[in-house]
CSV table of C-alpha atoms in Angstrom, one decimal:
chain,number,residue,atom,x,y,z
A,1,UNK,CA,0.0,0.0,0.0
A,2,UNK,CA,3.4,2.1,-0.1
A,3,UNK,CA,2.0,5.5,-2.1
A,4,UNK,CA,3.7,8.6,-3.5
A,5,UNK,CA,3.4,11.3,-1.3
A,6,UNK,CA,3.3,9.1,2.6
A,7,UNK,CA,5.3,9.8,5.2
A,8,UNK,CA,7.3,7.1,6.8
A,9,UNK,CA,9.7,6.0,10.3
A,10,UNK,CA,12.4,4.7,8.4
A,11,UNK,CA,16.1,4.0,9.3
A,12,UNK,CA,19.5,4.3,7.3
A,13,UNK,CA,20.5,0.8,6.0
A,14,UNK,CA,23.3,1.8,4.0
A,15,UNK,CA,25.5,5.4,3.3
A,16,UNK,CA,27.2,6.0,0.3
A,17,UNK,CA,28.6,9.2,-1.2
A,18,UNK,CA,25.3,10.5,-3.1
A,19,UNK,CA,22.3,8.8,-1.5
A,20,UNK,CA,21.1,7.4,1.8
A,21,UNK,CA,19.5,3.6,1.7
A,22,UNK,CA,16.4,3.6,4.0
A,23,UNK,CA,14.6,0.6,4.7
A,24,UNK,CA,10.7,0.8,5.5
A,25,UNK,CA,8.3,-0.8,7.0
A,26,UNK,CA,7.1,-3.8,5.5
A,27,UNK,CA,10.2,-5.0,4.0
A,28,UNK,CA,10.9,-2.2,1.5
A,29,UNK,CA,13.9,-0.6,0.7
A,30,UNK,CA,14.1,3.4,-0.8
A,31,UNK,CA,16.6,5.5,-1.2
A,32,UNK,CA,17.0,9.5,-0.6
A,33,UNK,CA,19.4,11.1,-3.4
A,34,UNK,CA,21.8,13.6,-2.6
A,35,UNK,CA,19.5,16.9,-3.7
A,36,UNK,CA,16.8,15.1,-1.5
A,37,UNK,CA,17.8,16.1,1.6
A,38,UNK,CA,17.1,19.8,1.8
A,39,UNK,CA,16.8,22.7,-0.6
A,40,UNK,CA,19.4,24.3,1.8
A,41,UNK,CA,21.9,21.6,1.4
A,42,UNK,CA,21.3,21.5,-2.2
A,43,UNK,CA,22.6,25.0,-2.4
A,44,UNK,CA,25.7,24.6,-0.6
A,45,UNK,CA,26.6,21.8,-3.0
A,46,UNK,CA,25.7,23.7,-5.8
A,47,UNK,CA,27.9,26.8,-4.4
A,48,UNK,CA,30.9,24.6,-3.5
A,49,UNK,CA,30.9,22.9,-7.3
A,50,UNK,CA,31.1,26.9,-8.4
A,51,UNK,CA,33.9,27.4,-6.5
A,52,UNK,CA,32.8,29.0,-3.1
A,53,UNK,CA,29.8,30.1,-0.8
A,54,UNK,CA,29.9,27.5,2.1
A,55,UNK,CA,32.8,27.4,4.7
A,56,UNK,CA,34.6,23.8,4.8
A,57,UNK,CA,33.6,23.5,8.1
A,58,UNK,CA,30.0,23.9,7.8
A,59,UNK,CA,29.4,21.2,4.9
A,60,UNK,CA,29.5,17.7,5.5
A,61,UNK,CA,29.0,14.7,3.1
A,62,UNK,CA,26.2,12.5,4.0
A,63,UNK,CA,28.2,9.9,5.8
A,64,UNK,CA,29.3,12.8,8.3
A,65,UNK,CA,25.7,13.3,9.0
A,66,UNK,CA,24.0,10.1,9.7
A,67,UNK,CA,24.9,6.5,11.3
A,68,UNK,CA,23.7,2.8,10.3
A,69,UNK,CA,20.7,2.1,11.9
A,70,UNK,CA,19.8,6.0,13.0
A,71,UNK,CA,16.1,6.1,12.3
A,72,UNK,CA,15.0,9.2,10.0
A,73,UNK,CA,11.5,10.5,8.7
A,74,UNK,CA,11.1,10.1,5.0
A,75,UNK,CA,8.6,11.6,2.2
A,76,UNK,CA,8.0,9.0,-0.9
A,77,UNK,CA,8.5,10.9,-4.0
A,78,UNK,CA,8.9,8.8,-6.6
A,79,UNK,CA,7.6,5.3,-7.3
A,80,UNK,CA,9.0,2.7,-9.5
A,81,UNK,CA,6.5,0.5,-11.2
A,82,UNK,CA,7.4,-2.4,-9.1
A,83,UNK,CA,8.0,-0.1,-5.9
A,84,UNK,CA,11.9,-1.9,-6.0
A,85,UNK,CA,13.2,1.5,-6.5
A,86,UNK,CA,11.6,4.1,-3.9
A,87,UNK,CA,12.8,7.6,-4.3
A,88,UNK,CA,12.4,9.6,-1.4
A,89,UNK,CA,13.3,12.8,0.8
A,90,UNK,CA,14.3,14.5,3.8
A,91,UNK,CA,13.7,17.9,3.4
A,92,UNK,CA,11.1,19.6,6.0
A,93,UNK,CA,9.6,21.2,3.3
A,94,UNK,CA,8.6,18.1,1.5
A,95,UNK,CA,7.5,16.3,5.1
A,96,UNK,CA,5.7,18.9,6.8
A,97,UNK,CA,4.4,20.7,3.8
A,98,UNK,CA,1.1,20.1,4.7
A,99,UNK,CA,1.4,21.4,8.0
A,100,UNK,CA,0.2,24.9,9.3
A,101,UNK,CA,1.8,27.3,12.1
A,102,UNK,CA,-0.5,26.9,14.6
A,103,UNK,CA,-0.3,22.5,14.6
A,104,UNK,CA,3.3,24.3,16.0
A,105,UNK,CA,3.1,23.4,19.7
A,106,UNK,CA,5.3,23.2,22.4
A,107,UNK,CA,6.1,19.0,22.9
A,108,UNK,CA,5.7,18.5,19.5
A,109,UNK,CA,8.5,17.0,17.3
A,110,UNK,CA,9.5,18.2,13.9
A,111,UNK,CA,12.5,18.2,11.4
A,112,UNK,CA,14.1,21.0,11.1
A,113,UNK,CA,17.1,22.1,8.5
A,114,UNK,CA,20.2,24.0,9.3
A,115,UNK,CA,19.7,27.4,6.8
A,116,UNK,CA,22.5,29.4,8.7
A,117,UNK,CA,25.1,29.1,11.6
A,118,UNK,CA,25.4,32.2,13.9
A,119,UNK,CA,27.6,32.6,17.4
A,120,UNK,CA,25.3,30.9,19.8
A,121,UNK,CA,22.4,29.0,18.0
A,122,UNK,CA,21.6,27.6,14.2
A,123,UNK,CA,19.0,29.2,12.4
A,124,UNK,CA,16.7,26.3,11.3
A,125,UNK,CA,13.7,25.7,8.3
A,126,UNK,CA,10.8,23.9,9.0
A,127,UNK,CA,9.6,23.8,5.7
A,128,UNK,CA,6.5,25.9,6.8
A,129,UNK,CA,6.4,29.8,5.7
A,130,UNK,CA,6.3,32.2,8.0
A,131,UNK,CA,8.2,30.3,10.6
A,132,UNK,CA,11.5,31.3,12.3
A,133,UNK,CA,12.7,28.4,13.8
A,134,UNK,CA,16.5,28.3,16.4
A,135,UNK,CA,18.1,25.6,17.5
A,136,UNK,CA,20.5,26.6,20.5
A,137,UNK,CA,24.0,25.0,20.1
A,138,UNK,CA,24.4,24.3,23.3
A,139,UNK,CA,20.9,21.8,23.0
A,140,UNK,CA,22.9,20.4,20.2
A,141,UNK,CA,25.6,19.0,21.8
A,142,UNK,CA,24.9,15.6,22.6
A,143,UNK,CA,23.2,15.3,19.4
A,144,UNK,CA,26.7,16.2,17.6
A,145,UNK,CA,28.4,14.3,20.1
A,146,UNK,CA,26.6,11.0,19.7
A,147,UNK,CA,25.2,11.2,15.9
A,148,UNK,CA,27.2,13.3,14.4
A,149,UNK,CA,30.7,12.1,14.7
A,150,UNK,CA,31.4,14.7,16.8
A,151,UNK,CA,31.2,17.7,14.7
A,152,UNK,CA,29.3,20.6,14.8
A,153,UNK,CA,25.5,20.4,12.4
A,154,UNK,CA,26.0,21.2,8.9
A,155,UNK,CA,24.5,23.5,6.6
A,156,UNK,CA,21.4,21.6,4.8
A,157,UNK,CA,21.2,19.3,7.6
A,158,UNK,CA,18.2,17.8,8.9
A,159,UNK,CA,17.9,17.0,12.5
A,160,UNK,CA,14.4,16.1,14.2
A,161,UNK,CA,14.0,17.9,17.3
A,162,UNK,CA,11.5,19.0,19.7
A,163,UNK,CA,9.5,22.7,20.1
A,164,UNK,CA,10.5,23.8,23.7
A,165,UNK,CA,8.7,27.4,23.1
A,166,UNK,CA,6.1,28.1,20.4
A,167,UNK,CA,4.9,31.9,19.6
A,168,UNK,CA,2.4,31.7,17.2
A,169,UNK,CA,0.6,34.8,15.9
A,170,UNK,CA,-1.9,35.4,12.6
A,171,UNK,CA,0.7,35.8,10.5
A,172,UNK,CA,3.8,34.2,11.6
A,173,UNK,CA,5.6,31.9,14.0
A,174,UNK,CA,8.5,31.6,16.2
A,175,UNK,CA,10.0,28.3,17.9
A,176,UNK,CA,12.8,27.4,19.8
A,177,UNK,CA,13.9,23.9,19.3
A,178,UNK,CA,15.9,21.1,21.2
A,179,UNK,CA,17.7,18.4,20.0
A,180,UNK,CA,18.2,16.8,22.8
A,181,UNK,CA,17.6,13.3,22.7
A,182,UNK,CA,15.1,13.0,25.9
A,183,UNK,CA,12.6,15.6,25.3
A,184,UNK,CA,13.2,14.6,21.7
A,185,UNK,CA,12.6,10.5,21.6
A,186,UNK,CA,9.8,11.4,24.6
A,187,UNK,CA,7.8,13.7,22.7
A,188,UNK,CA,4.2,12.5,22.7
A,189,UNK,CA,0.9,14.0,21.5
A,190,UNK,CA,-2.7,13.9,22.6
A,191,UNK,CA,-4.6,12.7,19.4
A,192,UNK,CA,-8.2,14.7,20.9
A,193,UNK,CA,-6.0,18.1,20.1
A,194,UNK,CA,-4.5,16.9,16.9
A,195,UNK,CA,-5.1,15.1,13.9
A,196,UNK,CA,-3.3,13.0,12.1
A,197,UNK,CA,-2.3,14.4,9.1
A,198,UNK,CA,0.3,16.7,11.9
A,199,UNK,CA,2.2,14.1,13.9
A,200,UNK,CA,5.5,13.2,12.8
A,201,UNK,CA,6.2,9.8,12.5
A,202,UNK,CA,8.0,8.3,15.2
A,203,UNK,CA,6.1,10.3,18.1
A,204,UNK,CA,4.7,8.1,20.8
A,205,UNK,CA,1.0,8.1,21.0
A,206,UNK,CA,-1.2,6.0,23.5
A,207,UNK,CA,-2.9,3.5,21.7
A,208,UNK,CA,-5.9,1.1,23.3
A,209,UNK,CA,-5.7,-2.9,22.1
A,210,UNK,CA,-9.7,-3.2,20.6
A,211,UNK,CA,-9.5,-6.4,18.9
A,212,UNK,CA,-6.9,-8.9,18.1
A,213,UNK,CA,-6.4,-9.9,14.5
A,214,UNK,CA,-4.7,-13.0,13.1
A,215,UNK,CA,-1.6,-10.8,11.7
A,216,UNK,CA,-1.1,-8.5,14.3
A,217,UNK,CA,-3.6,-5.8,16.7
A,218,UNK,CA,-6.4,-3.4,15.9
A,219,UNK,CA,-6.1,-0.3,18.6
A,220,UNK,CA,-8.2,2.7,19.4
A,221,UNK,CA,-6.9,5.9,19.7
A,222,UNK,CA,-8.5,8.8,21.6
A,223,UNK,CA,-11.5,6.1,21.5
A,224,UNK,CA,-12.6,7.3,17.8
A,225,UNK,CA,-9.4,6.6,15.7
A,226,UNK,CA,-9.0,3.1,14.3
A,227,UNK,CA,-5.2,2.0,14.4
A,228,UNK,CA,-3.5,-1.1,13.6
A,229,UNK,CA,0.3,-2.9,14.9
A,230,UNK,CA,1.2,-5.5,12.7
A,231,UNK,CA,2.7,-8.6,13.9
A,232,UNK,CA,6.1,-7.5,13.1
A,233,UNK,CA,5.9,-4.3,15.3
A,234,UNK,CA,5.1,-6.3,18.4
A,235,UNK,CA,6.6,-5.5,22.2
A,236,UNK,CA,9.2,-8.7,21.6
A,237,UNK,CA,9.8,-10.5,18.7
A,238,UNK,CA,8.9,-13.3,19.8
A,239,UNK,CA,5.2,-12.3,20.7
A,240,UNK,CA,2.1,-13.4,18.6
A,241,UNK,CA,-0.9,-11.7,18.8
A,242,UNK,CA,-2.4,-13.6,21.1
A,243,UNK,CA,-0.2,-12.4,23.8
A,244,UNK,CA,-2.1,-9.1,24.1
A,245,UNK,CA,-5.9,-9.1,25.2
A,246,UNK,CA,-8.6,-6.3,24.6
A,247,UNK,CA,-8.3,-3.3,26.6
A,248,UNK,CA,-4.6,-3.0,27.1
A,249,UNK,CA,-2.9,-0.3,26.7
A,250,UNK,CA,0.1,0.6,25.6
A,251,UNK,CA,2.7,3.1,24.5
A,252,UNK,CA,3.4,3.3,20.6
A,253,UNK,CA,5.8,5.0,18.4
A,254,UNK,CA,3.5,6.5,14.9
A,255,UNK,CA,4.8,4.4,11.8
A,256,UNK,CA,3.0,6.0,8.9
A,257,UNK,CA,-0.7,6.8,8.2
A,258,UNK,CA,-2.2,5.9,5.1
A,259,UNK,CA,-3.9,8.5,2.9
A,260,UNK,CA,-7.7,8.7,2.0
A,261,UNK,CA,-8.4,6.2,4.6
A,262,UNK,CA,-6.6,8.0,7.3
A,263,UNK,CA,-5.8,4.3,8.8
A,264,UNK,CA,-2.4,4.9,11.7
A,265,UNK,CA,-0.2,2.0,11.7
A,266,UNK,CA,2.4,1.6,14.7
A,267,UNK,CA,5.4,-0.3,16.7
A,268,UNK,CA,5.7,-1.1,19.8
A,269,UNK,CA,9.0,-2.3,19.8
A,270,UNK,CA,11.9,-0.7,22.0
A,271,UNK,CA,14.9,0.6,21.1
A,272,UNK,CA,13.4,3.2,18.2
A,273,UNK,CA,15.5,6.5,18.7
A,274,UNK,CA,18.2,4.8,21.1
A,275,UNK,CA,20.5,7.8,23.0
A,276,UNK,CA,23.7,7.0,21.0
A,277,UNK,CA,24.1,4.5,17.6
A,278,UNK,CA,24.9,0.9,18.4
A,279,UNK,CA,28.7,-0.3,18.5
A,280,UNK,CA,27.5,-3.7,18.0
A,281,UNK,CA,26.7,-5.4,14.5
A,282,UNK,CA,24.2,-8.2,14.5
A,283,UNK,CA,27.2,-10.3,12.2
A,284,UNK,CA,29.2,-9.6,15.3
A,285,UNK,CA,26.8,-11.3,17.4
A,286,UNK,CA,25.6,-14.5,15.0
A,287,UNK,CA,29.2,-15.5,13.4
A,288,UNK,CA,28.7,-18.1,10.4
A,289,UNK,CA,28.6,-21.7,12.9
A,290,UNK,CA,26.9,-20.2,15.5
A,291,UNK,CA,24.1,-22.5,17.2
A,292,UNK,CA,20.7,-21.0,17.7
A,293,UNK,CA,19.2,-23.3,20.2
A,294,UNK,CA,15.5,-21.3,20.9
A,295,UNK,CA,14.2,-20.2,17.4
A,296,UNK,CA,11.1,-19.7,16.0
A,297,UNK,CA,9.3,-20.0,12.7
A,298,UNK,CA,7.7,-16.4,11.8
């Protein structure tokens, strides 16, 4: 059901000198090109091949930017006729295009691009006009320390981060921003003030089990919204569905939302948006001979 134009939780599979690899849910795999990360990066490579513009220090190739694994919020551009090859982007103005300044409150996660770097904080884009958005350098830190290889946030980057202050007025917007991974992996909404259409994929919403289905749950949200967690997305990996019973509830991260029918799909599996990437490959773990004694048949 993969569609131009949805908005998915994705995470970097593979990093190569002009595009980003992103797996999907559902077993799919797209890719972001190079001038699909943000308008602002774009120009910065397009000064630097004239011969100028853009400091060394505040450009970075897309390996500098992002880690295996690191999970990222992608728009589907472009879809091949057997959806094999899945162009898509990062840019704020492609994700939250749809979005208007007032669905800007505080709590709330967005992406955000770097535009310009000034003394004490980055000016950022949220793709939305009439927005000024900052990001404080010092609420950058771990993020740069842990993510970013240590360097400082390039120009063109995107980053998702959290609104700490939102002042909205008729006819424009001003937001401070955090990257800081708590208030940023924490964020959660309350789906009786918002509507679908404005939650970023990957925030946490709380989600009631209504009925369980052979390939995975149906859940209520707010008690009107119909929701659904495939089998896949369960607590453990080991769980079937008939480990959860009616009326639970639980805390899920926002997958992707399917147009026209407005249906949510989610995960509740741990370890989306981890503090720092993982130093540990799966390869490292299961070595060719190794002996699985407990496994199961999915």
């Amino acid at each position: 059901s993969l569609t131009e134009g949805m908005v998915l939780l994705g995470a970097v599979r593979n990093l190569e000198s002009y595009r980003i690899s992103v797996a999907l849910p559902g077993h799919i795999c797209g890719h972001v090109p190079i001038t699909g990360v943000s308008e602002f990066y774009t120009e910065a490579l397009e000064a630097i091949a004239h011969g100028g513009g853009v400091a060394e220090q505040e450009f970075h190739r897309l390996p500098d930017m992002y880690c295996i694994g690191q999970h990222v919020v992608v728009k589907v551009i472009e879809l091949g006729p057997t959806k094999k090859d899945v162009k898509m982007s990062l840019s704020p103005s492609d994700i939250q295009s749809g979005w208007s300044r007032t669905m800007l409150q505080t709590g709330i996660s967005v992406v955000a691009a770097v535009r310009g770097v000034e003394e004490h904080v980055y000016v950022m884009d949220v793709g939305i006009t009439g927005v000024r958005a900052f990001l404080k350098k010092k609420c950058a830190r771990n993020y740069e320390k842990n993510w970013n290889h240590g360097k400082p946030l390039g120009i063109g980057q995107v980053v998702r981060c959290a609104i700490v202050k939102s002042d909205v007025l008729l006819e424009s917007a001003t937001v401070e921003l955090t990257a800081d991974h708590r208030q940023m992996s924490e964020a959660r909404v309350d789906l009786s003030s918002f509507n679908l259409d404005s939650i970023l994929p990957g925030t946490i919403c709380n989600i009631s089990v209504s009925q369980v289905l052979r390939d995975g749950l149906e859940v209520m949200l707010s008690d009107v919204l119909t929701g659904y967690v495939y089998r896949d997305h369960l607590v453990e990996s080991r769980h079937t569905p008939k480990n959860y019973v009616p009326g639970e509830n639980y805390s899920a991260r926002l997958l992707y939302v399917l147009p026209i029918v407005k249906l949510a799909y989610f995960t509740l599996a741990k370890g989306i948006y981890p503090p720092k990437p993982s130093t540990v490959s799966p390869l490292d773990v299961l070595t060719i001979g190794t002996i699985v004694e407990d496994a199961t048949v999915s």
